[in-house]
């Protein structure tokens, strides 16, 4: 007791006198004074979450957070100068227990260009800690608060210009566990959405600067989970096994957009916002406001790849807001059973996880591309890369073997239309094709959607190079310069010929 009284006096400025009296009666509102030796918080990088708190008493918890300004890939071959808490977007995950007294150290290293601070939504008090943590490069500041209320909270930088600090990646999550803890699950993951504004277009290569006009107009170039297109796809997908329970801590850093968070093919058993014991059940899509967070839970029932998306769906397929959860294990035909397609009615190997004929995800979500070393884009094998783009983007219609589907999708294998003018195919992929076309003597009068908005110049070049060198086609090479020129030229192909 002497210890707590001593601490009360020490923190006299921060804690009201009433708080000190209450710790004798262990009032519920603030759970009393910290007990035992101070604890150093375990911080994790996304998608990892620190282990649950098993203590049965409040403690003093020391959190050491360092600001890092880092140049990182935001998409394949596209670089951005991120500002971060701990070197990642989103920042390090913090986990404490309700009633804990958190001593937060914010360090801003000497090499930084900006002052930074932190506003934690788990704080009760003006500015969430922003003012006492404002730290210039080369300094460290300390701020103490009591985590009064359990829940999942966003933290972010609140240094002017606030919008720019957030848009550059300065946000993360702090989970305040309830005193009784959360029910045990098999996997906990950390996923956070953010919108990004670059001067270049979507997938424009090289270092991209922040575009303040786009940010003010709320016209993001990228909408991403965990700060990079493909951060959680392919080899980096989240994992679970059939029968396991998955808990996602999902935040939205904004700065502008509200997320319609959805997992394609799953129904959330529980979703909560605020007090963990007050959850909703059987939720399909949950709104996550900018500066808000939700916890979602579900059980993996059927094996396969599940896409995590912002269901404002152009963001998912054209701006990058797409992650994956891969579930391994035995099939569950009583719950989900696919009748094999009769020949020609469906692609032979539809890429897993596509929602009802929705366009394939932007090709850069493909595993091999996600693993491409930074800055080595030029060394990509065009044929291998083109095959990936083809399988994720074109095969659903033209079939994995390029055979097409009679009456619906023309063949790309031995296509006389393609052979007659390979450069014309660049326009077809960029701008789409509609109206009457004749391929190998068969007439088609259908519509191919434009892929220009979702494929980079390189990917259009690679996929056509792959097509030209496959299935008995004449060979040849399309270069990204050809694609760039065709983009500038603009004109749509006149289908009838
Ligand atoms: Cu900042």
Coordinates of C-alpha atoms and ligand atoms in Angstrom, one line a residue:
X1 CA 0.0 0.0 0.0
X2 CA 2.8 2.4 0.8
X3 CA 4.1 1.9 -2.7
X4 CA 0.8 2.9 -4.3
X5 CA 0.4 5.9 -2.1
X6 CA 3.9 6.9 -3.1
X7 CA 3.1 6.5 -6.7
X8 CA -0.1 8.5 -6.3
X9 CA 1.9 11.4 -4.9
X10 CA 4.4 11.1 -7.7
X11 CA 1.7 11.1 -10.3
X12 CA -0.3 13.7 -8.4
X13 CA -0.6 16.0 -11.3
X14 CA -2.0 13.3 -13.6
X15 CA -4.3 11.6 -11.1
X16 CA -7.1 13.3 -9.3
X17 CA -6.9 13.0 -5.5
X18 CA -10.1 10.9 -5.7
X19 CA -8.2 8.3 -7.8
X20 CA -5.8 7.7 -4.9
X21 CA -8.6 7.3 -2.4
X22 CA -10.4 4.8 -4.6
X23 CA -7.5 2.4 -4.8
X24 CA -8.2 1.4 -1.2
X25 CA -11.6 0.3 -2.2
X26 CA -10.4 -1.0 -5.6
X27 CA -13.2 0.9 -7.4
X28 CA -14.0 -0.5 -10.8
X29 CA -13.7 2.7 -12.7
X30 CA -9.9 2.8 -12.7
X31 CA -9.1 -0.6 -11.1
X32 CA -6.7 1.0 -8.5
X33 CA -3.0 1.6 -8.5
X34 CA -0.5 -0.4 -10.5
X35 CA 0.9 -3.4 -8.7
X36 CA 4.2 -5.2 -8.9
X37 CA 7.3 -4.2 -10.9
X38 CA 6.8 -2.1 -14.0
X39 CA 6.4 -4.3 -17.2
X40 CA 7.9 -3.6 -20.6
X41 CA 5.1 -4.0 -23.2
X42 CA 5.7 -6.5 -26.0
X43 CA 5.2 -4.6 -29.3
X44 CA 4.6 -6.5 -32.6
X45 CA 4.8 -5.6 -36.3
X46 CA 1.7 -6.3 -38.4
X47 CA 0.1 -8.8 -39.0
X48 CA 1.2 -10.1 -35.5
X49 CA -0.6 -9.3 -32.3
X50 CA 1.1 -9.5 -28.9
X51 CA 0.0 -12.4 -26.6
X52 CA -3.1 -11.9 -24.5
X53 CA -2.5 -10.3 -21.0
X54 CA -2.9 -13.0 -18.3
X55 CA -2.3 -10.8 -15.3
X56 CA -5.1 -10.5 -12.8
X57 CA -4.1 -7.1 -11.6
X58 CA -3.3 -3.7 -13.0
X59 CA 0.4 -2.8 -13.6
X60 CA 2.6 0.0 -14.8
X61 CA 3.4 -0.8 -18.4
X62 CA 6.3 0.9 -20.2
X63 CA 5.8 1.3 -24.0
X64 CA 8.8 2.3 -26.0
X65 CA 7.8 3.5 -29.4
X66 CA 10.2 5.0 -31.9
X67 CA 9.2 7.0 -34.9
X68 CA 10.9 5.9 -38.2
X69 CA 10.7 7.7 -41.5
X70 CA 11.3 5.0 -44.1
X71 CA 11.3 4.6 -47.9
X72 CA 9.4 1.4 -48.7
X73 CA 7.5 -0.2 -51.6
X74 CA 3.8 0.7 -51.6
X75 CA 3.2 -1.6 -54.7
X76 CA 5.6 -3.5 -56.9
X77 CA 8.2 -1.1 -58.2
X78 CA 6.4 1.9 -56.6
X79 CA 8.2 3.6 -53.6
X80 CA 6.9 6.0 -51.0
X81 CA 8.4 7.9 -48.1
X82 CA 6.4 6.6 -45.2
X83 CA 6.4 8.0 -41.7
X84 CA 5.8 5.3 -39.2
X85 CA 5.6 4.2 -35.6
X86 CA 8.2 1.5 -35.3
X87 CA 9.1 1.1 -39.0
X88 CA 5.9 -0.4 -40.3
X89 CA 2.5 0.7 -41.6
X90 CA 0.4 0.3 -39.5
X91 CA 2.7 0.9 -36.5
X92 CA 3.6 -1.5 -33.7
X93 CA 0.6 -3.2 -32.0
X94 CA 0.4 -2.3 -28.3
X95 CA -1.5 -4.4 -25.9
X96 CA -2.3 -3.6 -22.2
X97 CA -4.9 -4.5 -19.6
X98 CA -7.8 -2.3 -18.5
X99 CA -6.6 -0.4 -15.4
X100 CA -3.0 -0.4 -16.5
X101 CA -1.0 2.8 -16.1
X102 CA 0.9 3.2 -19.4
X103 CA 4.1 5.1 -19.5
X104 CA 4.6 5.8 -23.1
X105 CA 8.1 6.8 -24.4
X106 CA 8.0 8.4 -27.8
X107 CA 11.4 8.6 -29.4
X108 CA 12.1 10.6 -32.6
X109 CA 15.6 9.8 -33.9
X110 CA 18.1 12.4 -35.0
X111 CA 17.8 11.6 -38.7
X112 CA 14.0 12.5 -38.8
X113 CA 12.8 15.4 -40.9
X114 CA 9.7 16.2 -38.9
X115 CA 8.5 16.5 -35.3
X116 CA 5.9 13.9 -34.5
X117 CA 3.6 13.0 -31.6
X118 CA 0.9 10.5 -30.7
X119 CA -2.8 10.7 -29.9
X120 CA -4.1 7.4 -28.6
X121 CA -7.8 7.0 -28.6
X122 CA -7.4 4.7 -25.5
X123 CA -6.5 7.8 -23.5
X124 CA -8.9 9.8 -21.4
X125 CA -7.7 13.3 -21.4
X126 CA -7.2 16.3 -23.8
X127 CA -5.7 15.5 -27.1
X128 CA -5.2 11.8 -26.3
X129 CA -1.6 12.6 -25.4
X130 CA -0.7 14.7 -28.4
X131 CA 0.6 17.8 -26.7
X132 CA 2.9 16.1 -24.1
X133 CA 4.4 13.8 -26.7
X134 CA 5.3 16.3 -29.4
X135 CA 8.9 15.3 -30.0
X136 CA 11.5 17.0 -32.2
X137 CA 14.1 15.0 -34.1
X138 CA 16.8 13.7 -31.7
X139 CA 14.5 13.8 -28.7
X140 CA 12.3 11.5 -26.5
X141 CA 9.3 12.4 -24.5
X142 CA 7.4 10.5 -21.9
X143 CA 3.7 10.6 -21.2
X144 CA 1.6 8.6 -18.7
X145 CA -2.1 7.6 -18.8
X146 CA -4.4 5.1 -17.3
X147 CA -6.2 2.8 -19.7
X148 CA -9.6 3.1 -18.2
X149 CA -11.8 1.3 -20.8
X150 CA -11.3 -2.0 -22.5
X151 CA -11.5 -2.1 -26.3
X152 CA -9.5 -1.8 -29.5
X153 CA -8.3 1.8 -30.2
X154 CA -6.5 3.6 -33.0
X155 CA -3.5 5.7 -32.3
X156 CA -2.0 8.2 -34.7
X157 CA 0.3 11.1 -35.1
X158 CA -1.4 14.5 -34.6
X159 CA 1.3 16.9 -35.6
X160 CA 0.4 19.6 -38.1
X161 CA -0.4 19.0 -40.9
X162 CA -2.2 16.2 -39.2
X163 CA -3.7 14.8 -42.5
X164 CA -0.3 14.5 -44.0
X165 CA 1.2 12.6 -41.1
X166 CA -1.7 10.2 -41.1
X167 CA -1.6 9.8 -44.9
X168 CA 2.1 9.0 -44.7
X169 CA 1.3 6.0 -42.5
X170 CA 1.4 7.3 -38.9
X171 CA -1.2 5.1 -37.2
X172 CA -1.6 1.8 -35.4
X173 CA -3.7 0.0 -32.8
X174 CA -3.7 -0.4 -29.1
X175 CA -5.8 -3.2 -27.6
X176 CA -6.9 -2.8 -24.0
X177 CA -7.9 -6.3 -22.7
X178 CA -10.8 -6.5 -20.3
X179 CA -9.8 -7.6 -16.8
X180 CA -11.3 -11.1 -17.4
X181 CA -9.4 -11.4 -20.7
X182 CA -10.8 -12.4 -24.1
X183 CA -12.0 -15.9 -25.0
X184 CA -9.2 -18.0 -26.4
X185 CA -8.9 -18.3 -30.2
X186 CA -6.4 -20.1 -32.5
X187 CA -5.2 -17.1 -34.4
X188 CA -5.0 -13.4 -33.8
X189 CA -4.0 -11.1 -36.7
X190 CA -3.5 -7.3 -37.1
X191 CA -4.9 -5.7 -40.2
X192 CA -5.3 -2.0 -40.8
X193 CA -6.6 -0.1 -43.8
X194 CA -5.3 3.2 -45.0
X195 CA -5.8 5.4 -48.1
X196 CA -2.7 6.8 -49.9
X197 CA -2.3 9.7 -52.3
X198 CA 0.6 9.7 -54.8
X199 CA 1.4 12.2 -57.5
X200 CA 1.7 9.4 -60.0
X201 CA -1.2 7.2 -61.1
X202 CA -2.0 3.7 -59.6
X203 CA 1.1 1.5 -60.3
X204 CA 3.2 4.3 -61.8
X205 CA 6.7 3.1 -61.2
X206 CA 9.4 4.7 -59.1
X207 CA 9.4 7.0 -56.1
X208 CA 6.0 8.8 -55.7
X209 CA 5.5 11.9 -53.7
X210 CA 2.5 12.7 -51.5
X211 CA -0.3 14.5 -53.5
X212 CA -2.0 17.1 -51.2
X213 CA -4.6 18.0 -53.8
X214 CA -5.8 14.4 -54.2
X215 CA -5.8 14.1 -50.4
X216 CA -8.0 17.1 -50.0
X217 CA -10.3 15.9 -52.7
X218 CA -10.4 12.4 -51.1
X219 CA -9.3 10.8 -54.3
X220 CA -6.9 8.1 -53.1
X221 CA -4.5 6.4 -55.6
X222 CA -4.2 3.4 -53.3
X223 CA -6.4 1.9 -50.6
X224 CA -4.4 -0.7 -48.8
X225 CA -4.3 -3.2 -45.9
X226 CA -1.0 -3.0 -44.0
X227 CA 0.6 -0.3 -46.1
X228 CA 1.5 -2.1 -49.2
X229 CA -0.4 -3.7 -52.1
X230 CA 0.1 -7.4 -51.6
X231 CA 1.2 -7.1 -48.0
X232 CA -1.1 -10.0 -47.1
X233 CA -1.4 -11.9 -50.4
X234 CA 0.3 -15.0 -51.9
X235 CA 3.1 -16.2 -49.7
X236 CA 2.3 -13.5 -47.2
X237 CA -1.4 -14.4 -46.8
X238 CA -2.8 -14.9 -43.3
X239 CA -3.1 -18.6 -42.5
X240 CA -5.5 -20.9 -40.6
X241 CA -6.7 -24.5 -40.6
X242 CA -10.2 -25.9 -41.0
X243 CA -11.8 -25.9 -37.6
X244 CA -9.7 -23.1 -36.1
X245 CA -11.0 -19.8 -34.9
X246 CA -9.6 -16.5 -36.2
X247 CA -9.8 -13.1 -34.6
X248 CA -8.9 -10.1 -36.7
X249 CA -8.0 -6.8 -35.1
X250 CA -9.0 -4.4 -37.9
X251 CA -8.3 -0.7 -37.8
X252 CA -8.8 2.1 -40.3
X253 CA -6.2 4.8 -40.2
X254 CA -7.9 6.8 -43.0
X255 CA -7.1 9.7 -43.3
X256 CA -10.3 10.0 -45.4
X257 CA -12.2 6.8 -46.2
X258 CA -14.7 4.8 -44.2
X259 CA -14.1 1.0 -44.8
X260 CA -16.9 -1.5 -45.5
X261 CA -14.8 -4.4 -44.2
X262 CA -15.8 -7.8 -45.6
X263 CA -14.3 -11.3 -45.9
X264 CA -15.5 -12.9 -49.1
X265 CA -17.0 -16.3 -48.2
X266 CA -17.2 -15.8 -44.4
X267 CA -19.8 -14.6 -42.0
X268 CA -18.4 -13.0 -38.8
X269 CA -19.5 -14.9 -35.7
X270 CA -18.8 -11.9 -33.6
X271 CA -18.0 -8.3 -34.3
X272 CA -17.4 -5.7 -31.6
X273 CA -16.6 -2.1 -31.4
X274 CA -16.0 -1.0 -27.9
X275 CA -16.6 -3.2 -25.0
X276 CA -15.7 -6.8 -26.0
X277 CA -18.6 -8.3 -24.1
X278 CA -21.1 -6.3 -26.3
X279 CA -20.7 -8.0 -29.7
X280 CA -22.9 -8.4 -32.7
X281 CA -23.4 -11.8 -34.2
X282 CA -23.7 -13.1 -37.8
X283 CA -22.3 -10.0 -39.5
X284 CA -21.5 -9.9 -43.3
X285 CA -19.8 -6.5 -43.7
X286 CA -18.9 -4.1 -40.9
X287 CA -18.2 -0.4 -41.2
X288 CA -14.9 0.8 -39.8
X289 CA -14.8 4.6 -39.6
X290 CA -11.5 6.5 -40.2
X291 CA -10.0 6.6 -36.8
X292 CA -11.9 3.5 -35.7
X293 CA -11.4 -0.2 -35.2
X294 CA -13.4 -3.4 -34.9
X295 CA -12.6 -6.9 -33.8
X296 CA -14.1 -9.6 -36.0
X297 CA -14.1 -13.3 -35.2
X298 CA -15.1 -16.4 -37.3
X299 CA -14.3 -20.0 -37.5
X300 CA -12.6 -21.4 -40.6
X301 CA -15.1 -24.0 -41.9
X302 CA -14.2 -24.7 -45.5
X303 CA -10.7 -24.8 -47.0
X304 CA -9.7 -22.3 -49.6
X305 CA -8.5 -18.7 -50.1
X306 CA -10.7 -16.0 -48.5
X307 CA -10.3 -12.4 -49.7
X308 CA -10.4 -9.6 -47.1
X309 CA -11.7 -6.5 -48.9
X310 CA -13.1 -3.1 -48.5
X311 CA -16.5 -3.9 -50.1
X312 CA -16.5 -0.4 -51.8
X313 CA -15.2 -2.8 -54.4
X314 CA -13.3 -0.7 -56.8
X315 CA -10.9 0.0 -53.9
X316 CA -10.3 -3.7 -53.7
X317 CA -9.7 -4.5 -57.4
X318 CA -8.4 -1.2 -58.6
X319 CA -6.7 0.4 -55.6
X320 CA -5.2 -2.5 -53.7
X321 CA -7.6 -3.0 -50.8
X322 CA -7.3 -6.8 -50.8
X323 CA -5.7 -9.3 -48.5
X324 CA -6.0 -13.1 -48.2
X325 CA -6.6 -15.7 -45.6
X326 CA -5.6 -19.2 -46.7
X327 CA -7.4 -22.0 -45.0
X328 CA -5.9 -25.5 -45.2
X329 CA -7.5 -28.7 -44.3
X330 CA -10.1 -31.3 -45.4
X331 CA -13.1 -30.2 -47.4
X332 CA -16.5 -29.8 -45.8
X333 CA -18.9 -30.9 -48.6
X334 CA -21.9 -30.7 -46.3
X335 CA -21.3 -26.9 -46.0
X336 CA -19.8 -26.1 -49.4
X337 CA -19.8 -28.3 -52.4
X338 CA -19.1 -27.4 -56.0
X339 CA -20.5 -29.4 -58.9
X340 CA -17.9 -29.9 -61.6
X341 CA -18.5 -27.7 -64.6
X342 CA -19.4 -29.2 -67.9
X343 CA -16.7 -28.5 -70.5
X344 CA -16.7 -24.9 -71.8
X345 CA -19.0 -23.4 -69.2
X346 CA -16.4 -22.3 -66.7
X347 CA -12.7 -21.7 -66.7
X348 CA -10.8 -24.9 -66.0
X349 CA -8.9 -23.5 -63.1
X350 CA -10.6 -20.4 -61.9
X351 CA -8.2 -18.6 -59.6
X352 CA -9.3 -19.2 -56.0
X353 CA -11.5 -16.8 -54.2
X354 CA -13.0 -14.7 -57.0
X355 CA -16.3 -13.4 -56.1
X356 CA -19.1 -14.0 -58.6
X357 CA -17.3 -13.2 -61.8
X358 CA -15.7 -10.1 -60.3
X359 CA -12.6 -9.0 -62.2
X360 CA -9.4 -10.7 -61.0
X361 CA -7.4 -8.8 -58.4
X362 CA -4.7 -6.5 -59.7
X363 CA -2.0 -8.8 -60.9
X364 CA 0.6 -7.4 -58.5
X365 CA -1.3 -9.3 -55.7
X366 CA 0.2 -12.5 -57.2
X367 CA 2.6 -14.3 -54.9
X368 CA 5.7 -14.2 -57.1
X369 CA 5.4 -10.5 -57.7
X370 CA 4.9 -9.8 -54.0
X371 CA 8.2 -11.5 -53.4
X372 CA 10.1 -9.6 -56.0
X373 CA 13.0 -7.8 -54.4
X374 CA 12.7 -4.1 -54.1
X375 CA 13.8 -2.1 -57.2
X376 CA 14.5 -5.2 -59.2
X377 CA 11.5 -4.8 -61.5
X378 CA 13.5 -4.8 -64.6
X379 CA 14.9 -8.3 -64.0
X380 CA 11.4 -9.9 -63.9
X381 CA 11.1 -12.6 -66.5
X382 CA 8.4 -11.2 -68.8
X383 CA 7.0 -14.6 -69.8
X384 CA 6.8 -15.9 -66.2
X385 CA 5.3 -12.7 -65.0
X386 CA 2.9 -12.5 -68.0
X387 CA 1.7 -16.0 -67.2
X388 CA 0.8 -14.9 -63.7
X389 CA -1.0 -11.9 -65.0
X390 CA -2.8 -14.0 -67.5
X391 CA -3.9 -16.6 -64.9
X392 CA -5.2 -14.0 -62.5
X393 CA -6.7 -11.6 -65.0
X394 CA -7.5 -13.2 -68.4
X395 CA -7.9 -16.9 -67.8
X396 CA -11.4 -16.6 -66.3
X397 CA -12.7 -15.7 -69.8
X398 CA -10.1 -16.8 -72.4
X399 CA -9.4 -20.0 -70.4
X400 CA -6.0 -21.1 -69.0
X401 CA -5.1 -22.7 -72.3
X402 CA -6.2 -19.7 -74.4
X403 CA -8.9 -21.8 -76.0
X404 CA -11.7 -19.3 -75.3
X405 CA -15.3 -20.4 -75.0
X406 CA -17.3 -20.9 -78.2
X407 CA -19.8 -18.2 -78.7
X408 CA -18.6 -16.2 -75.7
X409 CA -14.9 -15.6 -75.5
X410 CA -12.7 -15.7 -78.6
X411 CA -9.6 -17.9 -78.5
X412 CA -6.1 -16.4 -77.9
X413 CA -4.5 -19.7 -79.0
X414 CA -3.5 -19.4 -82.7
X415 CA -5.7 -16.3 -83.0
X416 CA -5.5 -14.8 -86.5
X417 CA -6.9 -11.5 -85.0
X418 CA -3.9 -11.4 -82.7
X419 CA -1.3 -12.4 -85.3
X420 CA -2.6 -9.9 -87.8
X421 CA -1.6 -6.9 -85.6
X422 CA -0.1 -7.7 -82.2
X423 CA 0.1 -4.0 -81.3
X424 CA -3.6 -3.6 -81.7
X425 CA -3.9 -6.1 -78.8
X426 CA -2.3 -3.5 -76.5
X427 CA -5.3 -1.2 -77.2
X428 CA -7.7 -4.2 -76.6
X429 CA -6.2 -4.9 -73.2
X430 CA -6.0 -1.2 -72.2
X431 CA -9.4 0.0 -73.4
X432 CA -11.4 -3.2 -73.8
X433 CA -13.2 -4.3 -76.9
X434 CA -16.8 -4.4 -78.0
X435 CA -18.8 -5.0 -81.1
X436 CA -18.3 -7.5 -83.9
X437 CA -15.0 -9.3 -84.2
X438 CA -14.0 -12.3 -86.2
X439 CA -11.4 -14.7 -84.8
X440 CA -10.4 -17.8 -86.8
X441 CA -13.6 -17.5 -88.8
X442 CA -15.9 -17.4 -85.8
X443 CA -17.9 -14.3 -85.1
X444 CA -18.1 -12.7 -81.7
X445 CA -20.2 -9.7 -80.7
X446 CA -19.6 -9.3 -77.0
X447 CA -17.7 -7.0 -74.7
X448 CA -14.3 -7.2 -73.0
X449 CA -13.8 -4.8 -70.1
X450 CA -10.8 -2.4 -70.1
X451 CA -7.8 -3.5 -68.0
X452 CA -5.9 -0.3 -68.4
X453 CA -6.9 1.1 -65.0
X454 CA -5.8 -2.0 -63.1
X455 CA -2.7 -3.2 -64.9
X456 CA 0.6 -1.4 -65.1
X457 CA 2.3 -0.8 -68.5
X458 CA 4.8 -3.5 -67.6
X459 CA 2.0 -6.0 -66.8
X460 CA 0.2 -5.3 -70.0
X461 CA 3.5 -5.8 -71.9
X462 CA 4.2 -9.0 -70.0
X463 CA 0.8 -10.6 -70.4
X464 CA 0.8 -9.9 -74.2
X465 CA 4.4 -11.2 -74.5
X466 CA 3.3 -14.3 -72.7
X467 CA 0.2 -14.7 -75.0
X468 CA 2.2 -14.1 -78.2
X469 CA 4.7 -16.8 -77.1
X470 CA 2.2 -19.4 -76.1
X471 CA -0.2 -21.9 -77.7
X472 CA 1.1 -21.7 -81.3
X473 CA 1.0 -17.9 -81.6
X474 CA 3.7 -16.3 -83.7
X475 CA 6.0 -15.0 -80.9
X476 CA 7.3 -11.5 -80.5
X477 CA 7.6 -9.0 -77.7
X478 CA 5.5 -6.1 -76.5
X479 CA 7.5 -3.5 -74.5
X480 CA 6.1 -1.3 -71.8
X481 CA 7.0 1.7 -74.0
X482 CA 4.5 0.4 -76.6
X483 CA 1.9 0.3 -73.8
X484 CA 2.7 3.8 -72.5
X485 CA 2.4 5.1 -76.1
X486 CA -0.9 3.4 -76.6
X487 CA -2.2 4.8 -73.3
X488 CA -1.3 8.3 -74.4
X489 CA -2.9 7.6 -77.8
X490 CA -6.0 6.7 -76.0
X491 CA -8.2 5.6 -79.0
X492 CA -10.3 2.5 -78.6
X493 CA -10.0 -0.3 -81.1
X494 CA -12.8 -0.3 -83.7
X495 CA -14.0 -3.9 -83.3
X496 CA -15.6 -4.5 -86.7
X497 CA -13.1 -5.4 -89.4
Ligands
LIG1 CU1 4.0 12.5 -37.4

